[in-house]
Short mmCIF file of C-alpha atoms and ligand atoms in Angstrom, two decimals:
data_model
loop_
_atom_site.label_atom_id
_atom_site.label_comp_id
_atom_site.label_asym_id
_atom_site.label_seq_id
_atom_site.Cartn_x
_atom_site.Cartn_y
_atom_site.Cartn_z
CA UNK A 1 -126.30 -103.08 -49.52
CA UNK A 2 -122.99 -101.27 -50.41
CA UNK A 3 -120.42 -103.91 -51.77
CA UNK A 4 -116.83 -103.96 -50.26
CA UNK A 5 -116.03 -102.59 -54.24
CA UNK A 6 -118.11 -99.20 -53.84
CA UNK A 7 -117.19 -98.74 -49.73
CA UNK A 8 -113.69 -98.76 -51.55
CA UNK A 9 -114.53 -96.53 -54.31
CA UNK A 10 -116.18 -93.97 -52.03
CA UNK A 11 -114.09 -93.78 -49.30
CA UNK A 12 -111.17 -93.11 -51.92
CA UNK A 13 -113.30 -90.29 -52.73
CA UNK A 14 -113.65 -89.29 -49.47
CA UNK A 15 -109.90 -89.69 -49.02
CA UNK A 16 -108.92 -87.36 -52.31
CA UNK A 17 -111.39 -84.67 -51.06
CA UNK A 18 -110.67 -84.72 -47.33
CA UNK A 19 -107.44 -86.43 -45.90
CA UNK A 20 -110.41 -88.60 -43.87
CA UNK A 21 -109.94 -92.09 -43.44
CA UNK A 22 -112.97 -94.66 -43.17
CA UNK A 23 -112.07 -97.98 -41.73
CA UNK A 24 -113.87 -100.87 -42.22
CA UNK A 25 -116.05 -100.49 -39.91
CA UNK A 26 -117.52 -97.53 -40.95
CA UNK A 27 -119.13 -98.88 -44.02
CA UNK A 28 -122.88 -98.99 -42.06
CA UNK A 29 -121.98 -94.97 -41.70
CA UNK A 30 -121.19 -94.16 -45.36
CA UNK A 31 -123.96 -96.66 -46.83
CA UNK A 32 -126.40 -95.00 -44.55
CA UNK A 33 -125.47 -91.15 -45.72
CA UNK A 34 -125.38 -92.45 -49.63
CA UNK A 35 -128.62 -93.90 -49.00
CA UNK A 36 -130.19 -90.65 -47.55
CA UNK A 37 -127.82 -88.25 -50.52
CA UNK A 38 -129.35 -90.81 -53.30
CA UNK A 39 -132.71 -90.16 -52.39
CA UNK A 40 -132.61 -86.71 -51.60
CA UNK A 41 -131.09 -86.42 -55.27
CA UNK A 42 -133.41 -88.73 -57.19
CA UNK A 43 -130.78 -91.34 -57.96
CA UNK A 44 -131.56 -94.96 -57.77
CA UNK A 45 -127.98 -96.19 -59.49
CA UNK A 46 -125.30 -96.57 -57.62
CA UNK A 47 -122.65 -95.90 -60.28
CA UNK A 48 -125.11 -92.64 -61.55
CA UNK A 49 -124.54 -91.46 -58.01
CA UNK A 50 -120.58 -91.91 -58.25
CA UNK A 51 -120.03 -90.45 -61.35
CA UNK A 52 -121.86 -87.44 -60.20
CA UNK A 53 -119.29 -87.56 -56.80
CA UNK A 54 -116.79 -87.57 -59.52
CA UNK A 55 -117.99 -84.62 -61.96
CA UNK A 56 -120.30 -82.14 -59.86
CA UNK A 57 -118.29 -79.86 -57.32
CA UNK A 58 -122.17 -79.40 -55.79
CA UNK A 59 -122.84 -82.58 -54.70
CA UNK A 60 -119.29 -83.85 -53.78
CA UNK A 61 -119.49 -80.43 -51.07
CA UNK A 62 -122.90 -81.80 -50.02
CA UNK A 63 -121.71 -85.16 -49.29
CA UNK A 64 -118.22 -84.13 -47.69
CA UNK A 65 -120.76 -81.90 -45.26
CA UNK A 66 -122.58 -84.99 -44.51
CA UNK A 67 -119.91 -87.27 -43.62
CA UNK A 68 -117.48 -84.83 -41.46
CA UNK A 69 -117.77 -84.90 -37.84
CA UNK A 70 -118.76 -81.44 -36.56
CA UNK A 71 -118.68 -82.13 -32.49
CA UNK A 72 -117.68 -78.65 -31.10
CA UNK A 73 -118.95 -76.12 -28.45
CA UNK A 74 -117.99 -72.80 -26.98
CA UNK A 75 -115.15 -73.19 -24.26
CA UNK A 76 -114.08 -76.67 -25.18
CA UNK A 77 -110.60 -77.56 -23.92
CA UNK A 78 -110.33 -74.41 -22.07
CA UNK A 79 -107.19 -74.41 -21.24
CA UNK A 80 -105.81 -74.11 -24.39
CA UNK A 81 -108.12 -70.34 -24.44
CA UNK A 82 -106.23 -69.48 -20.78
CA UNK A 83 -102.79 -70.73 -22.76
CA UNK A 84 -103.68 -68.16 -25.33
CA UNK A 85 -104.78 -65.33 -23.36
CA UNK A 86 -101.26 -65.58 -21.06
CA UNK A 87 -99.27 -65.59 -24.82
CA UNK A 88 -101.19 -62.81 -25.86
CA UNK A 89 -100.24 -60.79 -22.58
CA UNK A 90 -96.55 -61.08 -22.89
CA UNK A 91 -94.79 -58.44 -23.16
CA UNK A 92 -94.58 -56.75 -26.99
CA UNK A 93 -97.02 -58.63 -28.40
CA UNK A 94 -97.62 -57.88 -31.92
CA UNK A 95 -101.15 -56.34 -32.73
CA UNK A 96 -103.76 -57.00 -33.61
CA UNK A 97 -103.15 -60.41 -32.58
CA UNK A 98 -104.24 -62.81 -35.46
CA UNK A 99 -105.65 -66.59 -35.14
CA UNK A 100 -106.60 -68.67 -37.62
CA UNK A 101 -109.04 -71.46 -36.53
CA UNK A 102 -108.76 -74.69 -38.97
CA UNK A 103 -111.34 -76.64 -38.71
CA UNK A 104 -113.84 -74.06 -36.67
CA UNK A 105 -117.02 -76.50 -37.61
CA UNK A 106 -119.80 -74.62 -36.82
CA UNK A 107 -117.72 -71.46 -35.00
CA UNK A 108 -117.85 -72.33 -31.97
CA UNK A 109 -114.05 -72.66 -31.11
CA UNK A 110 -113.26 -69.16 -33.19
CA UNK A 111 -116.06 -67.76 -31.64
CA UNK A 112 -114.22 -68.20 -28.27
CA UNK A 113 -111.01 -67.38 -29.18
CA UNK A 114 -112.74 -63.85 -29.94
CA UNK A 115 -114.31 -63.87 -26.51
CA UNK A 116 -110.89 -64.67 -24.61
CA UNK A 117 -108.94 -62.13 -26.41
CA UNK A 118 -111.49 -59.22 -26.18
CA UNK A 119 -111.59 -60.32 -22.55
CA UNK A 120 -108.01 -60.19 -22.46
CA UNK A 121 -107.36 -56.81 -24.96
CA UNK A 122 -110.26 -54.67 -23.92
CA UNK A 123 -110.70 -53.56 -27.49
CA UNK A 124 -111.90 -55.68 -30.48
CA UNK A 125 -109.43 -53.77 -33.20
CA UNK A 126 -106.42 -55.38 -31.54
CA UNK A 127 -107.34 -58.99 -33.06
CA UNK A 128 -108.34 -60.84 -36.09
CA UNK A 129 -109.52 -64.56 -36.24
CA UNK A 130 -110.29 -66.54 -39.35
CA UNK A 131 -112.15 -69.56 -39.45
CA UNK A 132 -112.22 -71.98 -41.57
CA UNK A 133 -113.70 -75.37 -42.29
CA UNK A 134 -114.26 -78.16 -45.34
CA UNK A 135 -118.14 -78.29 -44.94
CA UNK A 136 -120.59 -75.61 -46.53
CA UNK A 137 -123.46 -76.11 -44.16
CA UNK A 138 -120.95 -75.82 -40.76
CA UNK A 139 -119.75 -72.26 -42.07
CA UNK A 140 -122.87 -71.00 -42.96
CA UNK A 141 -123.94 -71.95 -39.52
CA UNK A 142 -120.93 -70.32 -38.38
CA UNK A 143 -121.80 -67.17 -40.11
CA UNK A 144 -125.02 -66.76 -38.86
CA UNK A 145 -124.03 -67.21 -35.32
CA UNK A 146 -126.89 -68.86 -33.69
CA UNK A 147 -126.34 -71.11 -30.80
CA UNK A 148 -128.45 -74.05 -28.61
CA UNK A 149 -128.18 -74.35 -25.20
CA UNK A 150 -125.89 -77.60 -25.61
CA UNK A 151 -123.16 -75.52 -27.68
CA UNK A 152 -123.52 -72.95 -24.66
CA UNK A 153 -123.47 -74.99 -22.38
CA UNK A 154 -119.57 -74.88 -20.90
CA UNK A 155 -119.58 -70.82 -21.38
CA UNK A 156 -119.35 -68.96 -18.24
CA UNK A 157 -123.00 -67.50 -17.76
CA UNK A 158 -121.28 -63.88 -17.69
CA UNK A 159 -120.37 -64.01 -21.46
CA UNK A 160 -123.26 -65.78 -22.35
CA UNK A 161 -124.92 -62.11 -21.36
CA UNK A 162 -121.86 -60.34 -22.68
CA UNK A 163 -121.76 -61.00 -25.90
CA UNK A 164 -124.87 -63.16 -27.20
CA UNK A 165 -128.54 -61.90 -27.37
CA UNK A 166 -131.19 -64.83 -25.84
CA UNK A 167 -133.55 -64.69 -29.57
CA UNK A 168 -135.70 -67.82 -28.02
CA UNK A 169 -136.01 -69.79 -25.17
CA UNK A 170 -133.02 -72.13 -25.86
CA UNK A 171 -131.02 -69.76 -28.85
CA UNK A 172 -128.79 -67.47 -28.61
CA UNK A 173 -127.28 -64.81 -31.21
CA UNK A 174 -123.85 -64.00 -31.52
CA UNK A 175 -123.35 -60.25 -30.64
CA UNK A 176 -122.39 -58.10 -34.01
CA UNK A 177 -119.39 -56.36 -32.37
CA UNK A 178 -117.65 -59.61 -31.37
CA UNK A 179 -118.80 -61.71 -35.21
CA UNK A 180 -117.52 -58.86 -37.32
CA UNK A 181 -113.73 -60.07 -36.13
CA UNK A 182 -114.02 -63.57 -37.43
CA UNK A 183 -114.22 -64.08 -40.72
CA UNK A 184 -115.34 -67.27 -42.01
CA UNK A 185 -114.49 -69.45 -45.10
CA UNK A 186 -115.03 -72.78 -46.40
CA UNK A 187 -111.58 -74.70 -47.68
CA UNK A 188 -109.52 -77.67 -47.59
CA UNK A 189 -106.84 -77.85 -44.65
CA UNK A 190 -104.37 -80.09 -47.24
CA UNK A 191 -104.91 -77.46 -50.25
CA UNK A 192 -101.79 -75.75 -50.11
CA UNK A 193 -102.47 -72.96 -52.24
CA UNK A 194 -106.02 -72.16 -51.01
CA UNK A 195 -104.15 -72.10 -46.80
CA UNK A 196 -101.15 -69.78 -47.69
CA UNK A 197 -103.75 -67.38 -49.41
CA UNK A 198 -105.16 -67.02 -46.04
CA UNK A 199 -102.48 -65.27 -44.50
CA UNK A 200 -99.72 -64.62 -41.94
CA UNK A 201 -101.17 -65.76 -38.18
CA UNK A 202 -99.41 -65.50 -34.68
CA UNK A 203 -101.75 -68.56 -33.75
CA UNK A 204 -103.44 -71.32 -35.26
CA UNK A 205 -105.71 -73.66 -33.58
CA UNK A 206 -105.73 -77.15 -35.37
CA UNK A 207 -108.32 -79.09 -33.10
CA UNK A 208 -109.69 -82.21 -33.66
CA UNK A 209 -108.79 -83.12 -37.03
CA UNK A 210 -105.91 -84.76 -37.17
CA UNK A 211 -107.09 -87.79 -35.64
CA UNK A 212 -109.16 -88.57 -38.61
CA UNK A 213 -106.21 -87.91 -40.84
CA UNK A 214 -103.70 -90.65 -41.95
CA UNK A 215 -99.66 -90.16 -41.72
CA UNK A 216 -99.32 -89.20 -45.27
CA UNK A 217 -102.65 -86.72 -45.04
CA UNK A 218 -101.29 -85.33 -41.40
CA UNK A 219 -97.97 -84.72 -42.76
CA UNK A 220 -99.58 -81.99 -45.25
CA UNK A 221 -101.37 -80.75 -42.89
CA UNK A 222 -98.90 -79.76 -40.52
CA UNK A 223 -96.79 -78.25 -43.21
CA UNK A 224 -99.47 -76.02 -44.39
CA UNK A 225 -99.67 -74.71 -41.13
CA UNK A 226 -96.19 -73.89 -40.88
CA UNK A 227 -96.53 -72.38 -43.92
CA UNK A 228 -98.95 -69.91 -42.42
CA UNK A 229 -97.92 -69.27 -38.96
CA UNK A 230 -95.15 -66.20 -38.33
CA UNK A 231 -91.42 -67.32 -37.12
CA UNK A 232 -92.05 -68.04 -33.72
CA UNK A 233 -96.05 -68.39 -33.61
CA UNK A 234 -97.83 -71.14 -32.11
CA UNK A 235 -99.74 -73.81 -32.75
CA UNK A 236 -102.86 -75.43 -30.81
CA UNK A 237 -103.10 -79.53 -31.19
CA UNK A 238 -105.93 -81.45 -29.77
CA UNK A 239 -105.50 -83.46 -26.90
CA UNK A 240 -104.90 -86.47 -28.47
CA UNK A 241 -103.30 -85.10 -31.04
CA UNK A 242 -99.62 -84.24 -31.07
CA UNK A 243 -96.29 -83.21 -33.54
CA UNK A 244 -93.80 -86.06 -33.71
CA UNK A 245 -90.72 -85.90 -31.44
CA UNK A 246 -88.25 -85.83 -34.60
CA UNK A 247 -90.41 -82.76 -36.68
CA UNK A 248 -88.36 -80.23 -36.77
CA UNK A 249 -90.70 -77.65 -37.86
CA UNK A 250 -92.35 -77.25 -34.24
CA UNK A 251 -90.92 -77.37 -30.84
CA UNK A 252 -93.15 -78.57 -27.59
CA UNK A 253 -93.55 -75.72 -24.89
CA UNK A 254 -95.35 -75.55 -22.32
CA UNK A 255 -97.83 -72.64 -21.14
CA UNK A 256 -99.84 -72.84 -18.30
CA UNK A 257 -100.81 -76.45 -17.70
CA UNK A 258 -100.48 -77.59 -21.98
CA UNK A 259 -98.37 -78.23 -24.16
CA UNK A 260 -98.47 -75.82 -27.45
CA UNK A 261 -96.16 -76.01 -30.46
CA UNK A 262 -93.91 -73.19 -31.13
CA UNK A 263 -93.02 -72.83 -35.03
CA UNK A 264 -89.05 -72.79 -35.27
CA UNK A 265 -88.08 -70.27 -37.84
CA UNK A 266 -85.29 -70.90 -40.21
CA UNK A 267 -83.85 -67.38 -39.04
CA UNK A 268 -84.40 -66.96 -35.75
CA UNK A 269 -83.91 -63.09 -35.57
CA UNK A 270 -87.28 -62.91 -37.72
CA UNK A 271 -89.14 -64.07 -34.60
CA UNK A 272 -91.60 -61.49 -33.09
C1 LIG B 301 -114.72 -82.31 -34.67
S1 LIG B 301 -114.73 -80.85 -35.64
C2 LIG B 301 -113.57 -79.87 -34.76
C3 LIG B 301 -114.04 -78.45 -34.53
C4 LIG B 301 -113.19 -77.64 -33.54
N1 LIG B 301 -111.83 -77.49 -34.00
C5 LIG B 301 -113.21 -78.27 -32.17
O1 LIG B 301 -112.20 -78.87 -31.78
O2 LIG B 301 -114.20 -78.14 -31.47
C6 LIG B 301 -113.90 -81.42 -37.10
C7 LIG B 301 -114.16 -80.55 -38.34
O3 LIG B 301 -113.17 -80.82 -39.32
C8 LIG B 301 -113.73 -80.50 -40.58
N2 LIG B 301 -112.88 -81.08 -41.65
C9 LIG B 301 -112.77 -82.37 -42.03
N3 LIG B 301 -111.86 -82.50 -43.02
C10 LIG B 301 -111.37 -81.26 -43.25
C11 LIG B 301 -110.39 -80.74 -44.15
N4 LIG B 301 -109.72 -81.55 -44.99
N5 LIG B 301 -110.15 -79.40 -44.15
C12 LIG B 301 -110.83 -78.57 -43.31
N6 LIG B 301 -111.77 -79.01 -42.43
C13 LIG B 301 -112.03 -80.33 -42.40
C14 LIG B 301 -115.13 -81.10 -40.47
O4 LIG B 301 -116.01 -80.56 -41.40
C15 LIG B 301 -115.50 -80.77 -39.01
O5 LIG B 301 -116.28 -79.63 -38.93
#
């Protein structure tokens, strides 16, 4: 049984590494994972297994991957991908279009971004899409590029010829052409540093996250991704997700039938 001193202890760990929150309770969730990451290491002591948490990049990464939520699939929230694929056809749009996907889990979302704008572009040199997320095991998944039929399951049956091939009954593989423009790489959405190194994007989808981020955690968050969006690109929220009224670092539009956040520059003449 995990006392209400280690829940604390780890999910301050969890906090420092992640921006996650763990309520109360979610201490069955966390003792249940420690259990299973204690075993699988050898470790009977609870403080042994801490102090490793504390000194071992290795095995914090291993436990981060198996306490993040990874729920994605191809085509989820769809309009957002039609809300994208109208942007991308205004008039002098930039190319190649870039989109950075933070988190992507296991591709999925990234994945379809590259589908929509290919649809939309007719050429895969005129966009570039990044993906990145916290846990190892999701972006080596991602990498690879092999799907079940439940991550399928919302893509039009057209694309799911298009641009996977059927390896098994129930798997399907990525197509090279469309995986070789989305890079993938694992990283922390509230390390500064690490997200400005990533880039200059016209888009970024933040989906999903947020929600298990606190104000303080959130906060960072969102100014990283200002930080890496050009003057006047835009950024994807979940749906229950959304900027604060008073930011002034986004303003609300709306495209299609959602609500996206434009980035307001300090100099608007700088805008593309
Ligand atoms: C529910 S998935 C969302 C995936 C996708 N955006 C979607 O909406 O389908 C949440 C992902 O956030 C990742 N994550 C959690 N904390 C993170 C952090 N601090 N930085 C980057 N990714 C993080 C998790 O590993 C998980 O894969």
């Amino acid at each position: 049984m995990l006392t209400k001193l280690y829940f604390d202890i780890l999910r301050e760990i969890i906090y420092q590494n992640t921006g996650i929150i763990f309520d109360d309770k979610k201490k069955y969730f966390i003792e249940n994972r420690v259990k299973e990451h204690m075993e699988e290491l050898g470790l009977s002591s609870l403080k042994e297994y801490i102090y490793r948490l504390k000194t071992d990049r290795k095995t914090i990464k291993e436990f981060i991957s198996k306490i993040t939520v990874n729920e994605t699939y191809f085509y989820r929230e769809y309009y957002h991908l039609r809300a994208l694929a109208k942007l991308v056809q205004s008039e002098n749009h930039p190319l190649p279009v870039k989109v950075l996907s933070i988190p992507c889990s296991t591709g999925e979302e990234p994945y379809s971004i590259a589908i929509v704008l290919n649809e939309v572009l007719e050429d895969t040199n005129k966009f570039e899409i990044v993906g990145v997320d916290i846990d190892i095991h999701a972006i080596k998944k991602a990498r690879e590029g092999l799907y079940g039929k439940r991550s399928v399951s919302k893509l039009p049956s057209q694309y799911l010829e298009k641009y996977f091939n059927q390896v098994e009954e129930e798997k399907w593989m990525i197509k090279d052409f469309i995986k070789r423009r989305v890079k993938f790489y694992e990283g922390n959405i509230l390390d500064r540093f690490f997200v400005k190194g990533l880039g200059k994007f016209h888009y970024v989808f933040c989906k999903n996250l947020l929600i298990y981020f606190d104000e303080k955690a959130r906060t960072q968050a969102i100014n990283n991704l200002y930080d890496v969006l050009m003057d006047g690109g835009f950024l994807f929220l979940g749906h229950a997700e959304s900027i604060s009224r008073s930011s002034s670092l986004f303003e609300p539009v709306k495209v299609e039938d959602t609500i996206v956040y434009k980035k307001v520059s300090e100099e608007e003449e700088d805008e593309w």
